[in-house]
Short mmCIF file of C-alpha atoms in Angstrom, two decimals:
data_model
loop_
_atom_site.label_atom_id
_atom_site.label_comp_id
_atom_site.label_asym_id
_atom_site.label_seq_id
_atom_site.Cartn_x
_atom_site.Cartn_y
_atom_site.Cartn_z
CA MET A 1 -1.20 20.16 20.08
CA GLN A 2 -1.91 19.79 16.41
CA SER A 3 -3.05 16.50 14.94
CA PRO A 4 -1.29 15.03 11.85
CA ARG A 5 -4.14 16.28 9.68
CA GLU A 6 -3.85 19.83 11.03
CA ARG A 7 -0.07 19.78 10.78
CA SER A 8 -0.21 18.57 7.20
CA GLU A 9 -2.27 21.59 6.19
CA VAL A 10 0.51 24.02 7.08
CA ARG A 11 3.52 22.05 5.96
CA PRO A 12 4.92 22.27 2.42
CA ARG A 13 4.76 19.46 -0.11
CA ALA A 14 7.27 17.53 1.92
CA GLY A 15 7.09 14.26 0.05
CA TRP A 16 9.83 15.46 -2.31
CA MET A 17 11.88 17.54 0.09
CA VAL A 18 14.97 16.26 1.87
CA MET A 19 16.02 19.08 4.13
CA GLY A 20 19.63 19.75 4.93
CA LYS A 21 20.96 21.27 8.13
CA ARG A 22 20.12 24.75 6.91
CA GLY A 23 16.63 23.84 5.70
CA ARG A 24 17.63 23.78 2.01
CA PRO A 25 17.93 20.50 0.07
CA SER A 26 21.27 19.84 -1.53
CA ALA A 27 21.49 18.49 -5.06
CA LEU A 28 23.07 15.30 -3.74
CA ASP A 29 20.27 14.72 -1.22
CA VAL A 30 17.60 15.32 -3.84
CA CYS A 31 19.30 13.04 -6.34
CA ARG A 32 19.64 10.29 -3.78
CA VAL A 33 15.92 10.31 -3.03
CA LEU A 34 14.95 10.48 -6.70
CA ALA A 35 17.38 7.77 -7.70
CA VAL A 36 16.28 5.31 -5.04
CA PHE A 37 12.59 6.06 -5.52
CA LEU A 38 12.50 5.77 -9.28
CA SER A 39 15.06 3.00 -9.67
CA LEU A 40 13.21 0.55 -7.46
CA PHE A 41 9.57 1.51 -7.97
CA PRO A 42 7.92 -1.70 -9.21
CA SER A 43 5.32 -0.15 -11.46
CA VAL A 44 7.94 0.65 -14.09
CA SER A 45 7.45 -1.54 -17.14
CA LEU A 46 9.69 -2.42 -20.04
CA GLN A 47 7.87 0.11 -22.19
CA CYS A 48 8.14 2.96 -19.68
CA LYS A 49 11.65 4.41 -19.85
CA ILE A 50 11.48 6.43 -16.63
CA LEU A 51 14.53 4.57 -15.25
CA LYS A 52 16.70 5.89 -18.08
CA CYS A 53 15.70 9.48 -17.24
CA ASN A 54 16.45 8.81 -13.60
CA SER A 55 19.91 7.36 -14.22
CA GLU A 56 20.89 10.27 -16.45
CA PHE A 57 19.77 12.80 -13.86
CA TRP A 58 21.61 10.90 -11.13
CA ALA A 59 24.82 10.83 -13.16
CA SER A 60 24.71 14.51 -14.02
CA THR A 61 24.14 15.67 -10.42
CA SER A 62 26.34 13.20 -8.57
CA ASN A 63 28.75 15.96 -7.56
CA SER A 64 27.50 19.13 -5.89
CA GLY A 65 28.11 22.09 -8.17
CA PRO A 66 26.85 25.59 -8.91
CA GLU A 67 23.10 26.18 -8.86
CA GLU A 68 23.17 26.80 -12.62
CA GLU A 69 24.51 23.30 -13.25
CA PHE A 70 21.77 21.74 -11.13
CA CYS A 71 19.06 23.71 -12.98
CA THR A 72 20.57 22.64 -16.31
CA ALA A 73 20.47 18.99 -15.26
CA LEU A 74 16.91 19.42 -13.94
CA ARG A 75 15.72 20.84 -17.28
CA ALA A 76 17.31 17.87 -19.06
CA TYR A 77 15.56 15.54 -16.64
CA ASN A 78 12.24 17.31 -17.26
CA SER A 79 12.65 16.93 -21.02
CA CYS A 80 13.44 13.24 -20.66
CA VAL A 81 10.40 12.63 -18.46
CA ARG A 82 8.14 14.49 -20.90
CA ARG A 83 9.33 12.23 -23.72
CA THR A 84 8.09 9.20 -21.78
CA ALA A 85 4.56 10.63 -21.39
CA ARG A 86 2.92 8.33 -23.93
CA THR A 87 4.29 5.04 -22.54
CA CYS A 88 4.33 6.04 -18.85
CA ARG A 89 1.00 7.85 -18.53
CA GLY A 90 -0.52 5.21 -16.25
CA ASP A 91 2.64 4.75 -14.17
CA LEU A 92 2.75 6.06 -10.59
CA ALA A 93 6.51 6.66 -10.71
CA TYR A 94 6.09 8.84 -13.81
CA HIS A 95 3.51 11.05 -12.11
CA SER A 96 5.63 11.25 -8.96
CA ALA A 97 8.61 12.35 -11.05
CA GLN A 98 6.50 15.10 -12.60
CA HIS A 99 5.53 16.46 -9.19
CA GLY A 100 9.11 16.13 -7.94
CA ILE A 101 10.50 18.15 -10.84
CA GLU A 102 7.96 20.91 -10.21
CA ASP A 103 8.99 21.10 -6.54
CA LEU A 104 12.71 21.09 -7.30
CA MET A 105 12.42 23.80 -9.91
CA SER A 106 10.54 25.94 -7.41
CA GLN A 107 13.01 25.28 -4.59
CA HIS A 108 16.05 26.14 -6.74
CA ASN A 109 14.38 28.99 -8.69
CA CYS A 110 15.14 27.19 -11.95
CA SER A 111 13.81 28.55 -15.22
CA ARG A 112 12.11 26.14 -17.61
CA GLU A 113 13.90 27.82 -20.49
CA GLY A 114 17.63 27.34 -20.87
CA PRO A 115 20.37 24.87 -21.78
CA THR A 116 20.31 21.19 -20.91
CA SER A 117 23.30 19.03 -20.06
CA GLN A 118 24.59 15.65 -21.16
CA PRO A 119 24.98 13.08 -18.37
CA ARG A 120 28.41 12.18 -17.10
CA SER A 121 29.29 8.50 -17.33
CA ARG A 122 29.85 7.42 -13.76
CA THR A 123 27.96 5.40 -11.17
CA PRO A 124 28.41 6.97 -7.75
CA VAL A 125 27.71 5.11 -4.54
CA PRO A 126 25.49 6.92 -2.03
CA PRO A 127 27.19 7.52 1.33
CA PRO A 128 26.04 5.32 4.24
CA ALA A 129 23.34 6.68 6.50
CA LEU A 130 24.63 8.43 9.63
CA PRO A 131 23.64 6.64 12.85
CA LEU A 132 22.00 8.58 15.66
CA PRO A 133 24.10 9.28 18.76
CA PRO A 134 23.28 6.44 21.19
CA ASP A 135 23.50 8.69 24.24
CA SER A 136 21.00 11.26 22.99
CA GLN A 137 17.55 10.60 24.49
CA GLU A 138 15.97 13.52 22.66
CA ARG A 139 17.28 12.35 19.28
CA SER A 140 16.19 8.79 20.02
CA ASP A 141 12.65 9.46 21.16
CA GLY A 142 12.03 12.80 19.51
CA PRO A 143 9.60 15.55 20.50
CA GLU A 144 5.92 14.93 21.15
CA VAL A 145 5.03 15.91 17.59
CA CYS A 146 6.77 12.69 16.50
CA HIS A 147 4.53 10.46 18.63
CA TYR A 148 1.01 10.20 17.25
CA GLU A 149 -0.90 9.55 20.46
CA ARG A 150 1.13 12.10 22.47
CA SER A 151 0.48 14.76 19.83
CA LEU A 152 -3.30 14.46 20.04
CA PRO A 153 -5.19 17.21 21.93
CA ARG A 154 -5.88 16.45 25.58
CA ASN A 155 -9.27 15.09 26.64
CA THR A 156 -9.93 13.67 23.20
CA ALA A 157 -11.22 10.16 22.55
CA PRO A 158 -8.58 7.51 21.83
CA PRO A 159 -7.84 7.13 18.12
CA ASN A 160 -9.76 4.53 16.15
CA TYR A 161 -7.27 2.10 14.61
CA THR A 162 -8.10 0.26 11.40
CA HIS A 163 -6.54 -2.69 9.61
CA CYS A 164 -5.85 -3.69 6.01
CA GLY A 165 -4.35 -6.97 4.84
CA PHE A 166 -3.26 -8.33 1.45
CA PHE A 167 -2.12 -11.94 1.00
CA GLY A 168 -2.37 -15.10 -1.04
CA ASP A 169 -3.92 -15.22 -4.51
CA PRO A 170 -4.50 -12.29 -3.65
CA HIS A 171 -7.07 -11.65 -0.93
CA LEU A 172 -7.80 -8.18 0.40
CA ARG A 173 -9.24 -7.12 3.73
CA THR A 174 -9.97 -3.40 3.48
CA PHE A 175 -9.90 -0.77 6.23
CA GLY A 176 -13.68 -1.16 6.30
CA ASP A 177 -13.41 -4.95 6.90
CA ASP A 178 -14.62 -5.89 3.44
CA PHE A 179 -13.05 -9.18 2.34
CA GLN A 180 -12.43 -9.65 -1.37
CA THR A 181 -10.58 -12.02 -3.69
CA CYS A 182 -9.13 -10.23 -6.70
CA LYS A 183 -7.21 -10.71 -9.95
CA VAL A 184 -5.20 -7.43 -9.94
CA GLU A 185 -2.24 -8.64 -11.97
CA GLY A 186 0.60 -6.12 -12.30
CA ALA A 187 1.25 -3.03 -10.18
CA TRP A 188 -1.53 -1.74 -7.89
CA PRO A 189 -1.55 0.89 -5.12
CA LEU A 190 -2.73 -0.34 -1.72
CA ILE A 191 -2.41 2.95 0.21
CA HIS A 192 -1.75 6.53 -0.81
CA ASN A 193 -2.23 9.43 1.59
CA LYS A 194 -0.33 12.46 2.90
CA TYR A 195 2.06 10.36 4.96
CA LEU A 196 2.86 7.20 3.03
CA SER A 197 2.27 5.21 -0.15
CA VAL A 198 2.22 1.44 -0.61
CA GLN A 199 2.25 -0.35 -3.95
CA VAL A 200 2.32 -4.06 -4.76
CA THR A 201 3.14 -5.96 -7.94
CA ASN A 202 1.31 -9.24 -8.50
CA THR A 203 2.60 -11.89 -10.90
CA PRO A 204 1.04 -15.16 -12.18
CA VAL A 205 1.55 -18.14 -9.90
CA VAL A 206 0.99 -20.75 -12.60
CA PRO A 207 1.56 -19.94 -16.31
CA GLY A 208 -1.77 -19.60 -18.09
CA SER A 209 -3.71 -19.42 -14.83
CA MET A 210 -5.65 -16.48 -13.35
CA ALA A 211 -3.90 -17.10 -10.02
CA THR A 212 -1.58 -14.21 -9.06
CA ALA A 213 0.35 -13.34 -5.90
CA THR A 214 2.52 -10.48 -4.66
CA SER A 215 6.15 -10.65 -5.77
CA LYS A 216 7.14 -7.00 -5.08
CA LEU A 217 6.21 -4.42 -2.47
CA THR A 218 7.25 -0.77 -2.16
CA ILE A 219 6.48 1.50 0.79
CA ILE A 220 7.34 5.21 0.74
CA PHE A 221 7.24 7.16 4.02
CA LYS A 222 7.07 10.84 3.20
CA ASN A 223 9.17 13.55 4.81
CA PHE A 224 7.43 14.71 8.01
CA GLN A 225 8.41 17.91 9.82
CA GLU A 226 11.33 17.44 12.26
CA CYS A 227 10.56 13.74 12.71
CA VAL A 228 11.67 11.73 9.68
CA ASP A 229 13.25 12.05 6.25
CA GLN A 230 11.56 10.50 3.25
CA LYS A 231 12.32 6.80 3.34
CA MET A 232 11.54 3.90 1.04
CA TYR A 233 11.27 0.21 1.85
CA HIS A 234 11.37 -2.21 -1.08
CA ALA A 235 10.94 -5.99 -0.89
CA GLU A 236 10.58 -8.69 -3.50
CA THR A 237 10.75 -12.47 -3.76
CA ASP A 238 13.78 -13.80 -1.86
CA GLU A 239 14.76 -10.29 -0.80
CA LEU A 240 13.10 -9.09 2.40
CA PRO A 241 15.54 -6.44 3.70
CA ALA A 242 15.98 -5.52 7.35
CA ALA A 243 16.56 -1.88 6.36
CA PHE A 244 15.29 0.89 4.13
CA ALA A 245 16.55 1.21 0.57
CA ASP A 246 19.35 3.59 1.61
CA GLY A 247 20.68 1.10 4.17
CA SER A 248 19.34 2.90 7.24
CA LYS A 249 17.04 1.31 9.81
CA ASN A 250 15.37 4.48 11.08
CA GLY A 251 13.91 7.75 9.84
CA GLY A 252 17.19 9.54 9.22
CA ASP A 253 19.30 12.15 11.00
CA ARG A 254 16.53 13.95 12.86
CA HIS A 255 15.31 14.40 16.43
CA GLY A 256 12.47 11.90 16.00
CA ALA A 257 14.22 9.51 13.64
CA ASN A 258 13.60 6.44 15.79
CA THR A 259 9.86 6.95 15.61
CA LEU A 260 10.24 5.28 12.19
CA ARG A 261 12.24 2.08 12.17
CA VAL A 262 12.57 -1.33 10.56
CA VAL A 263 12.64 -4.33 12.91
CA GLU A 264 13.59 -7.75 11.59
CA LYS A 265 11.58 -10.45 13.37
CA VAL A 266 12.70 -13.50 11.35
CA ALA A 267 15.56 -13.08 8.88
CA GLY A 268 14.28 -13.20 5.32
CA GLN A 269 10.73 -14.04 6.41
CA HIS A 270 9.21 -11.43 8.70
CA VAL A 271 9.80 -7.66 8.98
CA GLU A 272 7.90 -5.10 11.03
CA ILE A 273 8.00 -1.38 10.25
CA GLN A 274 7.00 0.88 13.13
CA ALA A 275 5.98 4.44 12.28
CA ARG A 276 5.04 5.86 15.68
CA TYR A 277 4.84 9.43 14.41
CA ILE A 278 1.68 8.43 12.50
CA GLY A 279 0.61 5.62 14.86
CA THR A 280 1.16 2.99 12.17
CA THR A 281 2.56 -0.55 12.23
CA ILE A 282 3.24 -2.52 9.03
CA VAL A 283 4.01 -6.24 8.81
CA VAL A 284 5.65 -7.69 5.70
CA ARG A 285 6.27 -11.42 5.33
CA GLN A 286 7.60 -13.77 2.71
CA VAL A 287 5.68 -17.05 2.71
CA GLY A 288 6.93 -19.48 0.09
CA ARG A 289 7.83 -17.33 -2.91
CA TYR A 290 5.34 -14.55 -2.26
CA LEU A 291 4.84 -11.58 0.05
CA THR A 292 2.03 -10.69 2.44
CA PHE A 293 1.17 -7.23 3.77
CA ALA A 294 -0.71 -6.10 6.88
CA VAL A 295 -1.08 -2.66 8.46
CA ARG A 296 -2.57 -1.05 11.56
CA MET A 297 -3.31 2.64 11.02
CA PRO A 298 -5.37 5.36 12.73
CA GLU A 299 -8.54 6.26 10.89
CA GLU A 300 -7.41 9.88 10.73
CA VAL A 301 -4.26 8.88 8.84
CA VAL A 302 -6.22 6.55 6.55
CA ASN A 303 -8.47 9.44 5.51
CA SER A 304 -5.69 12.02 5.10
CA VAL A 305 -5.89 11.86 1.32
CA GLU A 306 -4.29 14.37 -1.02
CA GLU A 307 -6.66 16.75 -2.78
CA GLY A 308 -7.30 15.77 -6.37
CA ASP A 309 -6.27 12.13 -5.91
CA ASP A 310 -8.66 9.51 -7.24
CA GLN A 311 -8.98 7.43 -4.08
CA ASP A 312 -11.10 4.80 -5.85
CA LEU A 313 -7.82 3.39 -7.15
CA TYR A 314 -6.39 2.61 -3.70
CA LEU A 315 -7.32 -0.91 -2.75
CA CYS A 316 -7.12 -0.76 1.05
CA LEU A 317 -9.55 2.17 1.09
CA HIS A 318 -12.17 1.17 -1.49
CA GLY A 319 -11.35 -2.42 -2.39
CA CYS A 320 -10.61 -3.93 -5.78
CA PRO A 321 -12.47 -2.62 -8.85
CA ALA A 322 -15.62 -4.62 -9.60
CA ASN A 323 -14.15 -6.04 -12.81
CA GLN A 324 -11.15 -7.37 -10.85
CA ARG A 325 -13.08 -9.30 -8.20
CA ILE A 326 -13.60 -13.05 -8.08
CA ASP A 327 -16.86 -14.40 -6.64
CA PHE A 328 -16.10 -16.91 -3.88
CA ARG A 329 -19.55 -18.46 -4.16
CA ASN A 330 -19.29 -19.28 -7.86
CA PHE A 331 -15.77 -20.65 -7.44
CA LYS A 332 -16.87 -22.86 -4.55
CA ALA A 333 -19.86 -24.17 -6.53
CA ARG A 334 -17.66 -24.99 -9.53
CA SER A 335 -15.12 -26.73 -7.31
CA VAL A 336 -17.76 -28.90 -5.65
CA GLU A 337 -19.24 -29.75 -9.05
CA ALA A 338 -15.78 -30.62 -10.40
CA HIS A 339 -15.27 -33.00 -7.48
CA SER A 340 -18.20 -35.14 -8.63
CA THR A 341 -17.36 -35.15 -12.35
CA SER A 342 -14.52 -36.16 -14.63
CA ARG A 343 -12.96 -32.73 -14.09
CA THR A 344 -11.73 -34.03 -10.73
CA ARG A 345 -8.66 -35.36 -12.53
CA SER A 346 -7.59 -31.96 -13.78
CA THR A 347 -8.08 -30.48 -10.28
CA ALA A 348 -6.15 -33.31 -8.68
CA ALA A 349 -3.36 -32.81 -11.19
CA GLN A 350 -2.67 -29.52 -9.44
CA GLY A 351 -2.33 -31.45 -6.17
CA PHE A 352 -5.68 -30.92 -4.43
CA THR A 353 -9.36 -31.76 -4.75
CA TYR A 354 -11.92 -29.61 -2.97
CA GLN A 355 -12.14 -32.04 -0.07
CA SER A 356 -8.38 -32.52 0.31
CA ALA A 357 -7.84 -28.73 0.19
CA LYS A 358 -10.40 -28.30 2.98
CA ALA A 359 -8.68 -30.96 5.06
CA LYS A 360 -5.26 -29.34 4.62
CA CYS A 361 -6.53 -25.85 5.50
CA LYS A 362 -8.33 -27.24 8.56
CA GLU A 363 -4.95 -28.14 10.04
CA ARG A 364 -4.01 -24.46 10.40
CA LEU A 365 -7.38 -22.67 10.29
CA PRO A 366 -10.01 -24.59 12.29
CA VAL A 367 -12.69 -21.89 11.95
CA GLU A 368 -14.33 -21.93 8.52
CA ASP A 369 -14.29 -18.20 8.00
CA LEU A 370 -13.04 -16.40 4.88
CA TYR A 371 -9.40 -16.93 5.83
CA PHE A 372 -10.14 -20.64 5.72
CA GLN A 373 -12.06 -20.26 2.44
CA SER A 374 -9.20 -18.24 0.94
CA CYS A 375 -6.80 -21.03 1.86
CA VAL A 376 -9.01 -23.56 0.04
CA PHE A 377 -9.32 -21.24 -2.95
CA ASP A 378 -5.53 -20.79 -3.18
CA LEU A 379 -4.75 -24.50 -2.95
CA LEU A 380 -7.21 -25.28 -5.73
CA SER A 381 -6.12 -22.43 -8.00
CA SER A 382 -2.36 -22.88 -7.55
CA GLY A 383 -1.58 -26.24 -5.95
CA ASP A 384 1.03 -24.42 -3.81
CA ILE A 385 0.83 -25.63 -0.20
CA ASN A 386 2.65 -22.48 1.00
CA PHE A 387 -0.60 -20.57 0.55
CA THR A 388 -1.91 -22.45 3.58
CA MET A 389 0.68 -20.64 5.68
CA ALA A 390 -0.03 -17.33 3.94
CA ALA A 391 -3.66 -17.48 5.10
CA TYR A 392 -2.58 -18.62 8.58
CA TYR A 393 -0.12 -15.74 9.03
CA ALA A 394 -2.60 -13.24 7.59
CA PHE A 395 -5.03 -14.21 10.34
CA GLU A 396 -2.27 -14.08 12.98
CA ASP A 397 -1.51 -10.52 11.81
CA VAL A 398 -5.20 -9.64 12.17
CA LYS A 399 -5.11 -10.78 15.79
CA MET A 400 -2.06 -8.60 16.40
CA LEU A 401 -3.14 -5.50 14.46
CA HIS A 402 -6.96 -5.33 14.49
CA SER A 403 -8.39 -3.22 17.32
CA ASN A 404 -11.65 -5.19 17.68
CA SER A 405 -11.31 -8.82 18.72
CA LYS A 406 -14.95 -9.48 17.83
CA ARG A 407 -14.18 -8.77 14.17
CA TYR A 408 -11.15 -11.00 13.68
CA HIS A 409 -13.19 -13.54 11.76
CA ILE A 410 -15.19 -12.62 8.65
CA PHE A 411 -17.69 -15.18 7.41
CA GLU A 412 -19.09 -15.70 3.93
CA LYS A 413 -22.46 -14.12 4.70
CA ASP A 414 -20.69 -10.99 6.01
CA ALA A 415 -18.57 -10.71 2.89
CA PHE A 416 -21.61 -11.18 0.69
CA MET A 417 -23.26 -8.19 2.35
CA ASN A 418 -20.10 -6.07 2.47
CA ASN A 419 -19.18 -6.67 -1.15
CA ALA A 420 -22.63 -6.01 -2.53
CA PRO A 421 -23.45 -2.35 -1.79
CA GLN A 422 -25.18 -2.00 -5.16
CA ARG A 423 -27.33 -5.01 -4.40
CA GLY A 424 -28.44 -3.26 -1.21
CA LYS A 425 -29.22 -0.07 -3.12
CA ASP A 426 -31.26 -2.04 -5.64
CA PHE A 427 -33.21 -3.71 -2.85
CA LEU A 428 -33.98 -0.40 -1.16
CA SER A 429 -35.04 1.13 -4.48
CA LEU A 430 -37.37 -1.79 -5.17
CA LEU A 431 -38.78 -1.60 -1.64
CA LEU A 432 -39.43 2.14 -2.03
CA LEU A 433 -41.19 1.61 -5.36
CA ASN A 434 -43.39 -1.07 -3.81
CA VAL A 435 -44.28 1.22 -0.91
CA LEU A 436 -45.17 4.03 -3.31
CA ALA A 437 -47.29 1.64 -5.39
CA VAL A 438 -49.20 0.54 -2.30
CA ILE A 439 -49.78 4.17 -1.26
CA LEU A 440 -51.08 5.06 -4.73
CA TRP A 441 -53.36 2.01 -4.76
CA ILE A 442 -54.82 2.94 -1.38
CA GLU A 443 -55.41 6.52 -2.52
CA CYS A 444 -57.13 5.33 -5.71
CA CYS A 445 -59.41 2.97 -3.76
CA THR A 446 -60.24 5.71 -1.25
CA ALA A 447 -61.10 8.15 -4.07
CA HIS A 448 -63.50 5.63 -5.62
CA LEU A 449 -65.19 5.03 -2.30
#
């Protein structure tokens, strides 16, 4: 039985393919995926006009027609995307559109040279997703290839599951159990591998403040063999859907569709996405006006990165960039100092002093680990009491998703060591130099004797 990594090496670039019954994507299927993906992707800014290109392509291919018409519309779409290159160069949706166009041109044997079309002025409504037959056990459960643990070779060690969490103002727990507090305003990718991508958008909590929190979240599950179609889940403040963007609650019209499904736990507050075909569980919550994210994922899936991707950009894998991190120790020292000076008034104006924030967080988080410290940090930086619950639920998700109960809590000394790899390298370098100096000194003394 092949593992997901082995299977991914022989499959085509499925992330942009929506296969029909005969194995060939129809124009309507392709348009639907492109339209949903690019219309809702949160990294699109006012300056990046990728949405305009998407809407024109959607309008011009809304009705299935001859292959020549589709190629004409695709060339027009390609030209439109190329015109956005200057303003969209750093946008993930722009780069995804580029790859998608390449795949579609190859699939439909479209020439880059030829006429382009003008979009038709209409706004079609995508058809509703077809439900799976309730009496079909095979279609409900799917073949073994659609169940991660079943698909592993026999007599192999159980998979190692890892956890990543993102919550509050915002705080990141990486797959390696590093705990960081970051600025990361705007759109940032949390995960990006061969099977799925996750991106968050963080917005200021208080005008003029450095405090930010997650207001949008997009998850793209890529097309995977006979198991699932490409699906996208998009959530934002006051909109936590109980379904994917196309209205479906599972992985599409395939034999293993129910190995990917959306389960609503608490309406408008708590959603769980189960992707059994890759052994992954994702929890999305809205706490107050902001979203939290937590995931449990096999290490093999975590490391299934695409060749050529710069993985340093993906926060759950490598953490926040150094220039985006906030030092807990310095913030704590400044807060304690402010408590004993006239600056206490300005802190209290936000609703909390350092001591009152600690008391409030103690109600939900009795252990003074970094979840507790993050709660204190958020109350002081924002004054929003809902961040107390964000830290509480983030820790509850750790207890549900983390595979090692001894590592639920992370304390300040652990984070200091985890977040300072360069400091460790510097120490080792200094130690080595000292050892070499001692050796040289001994040799010199011996030579003189």
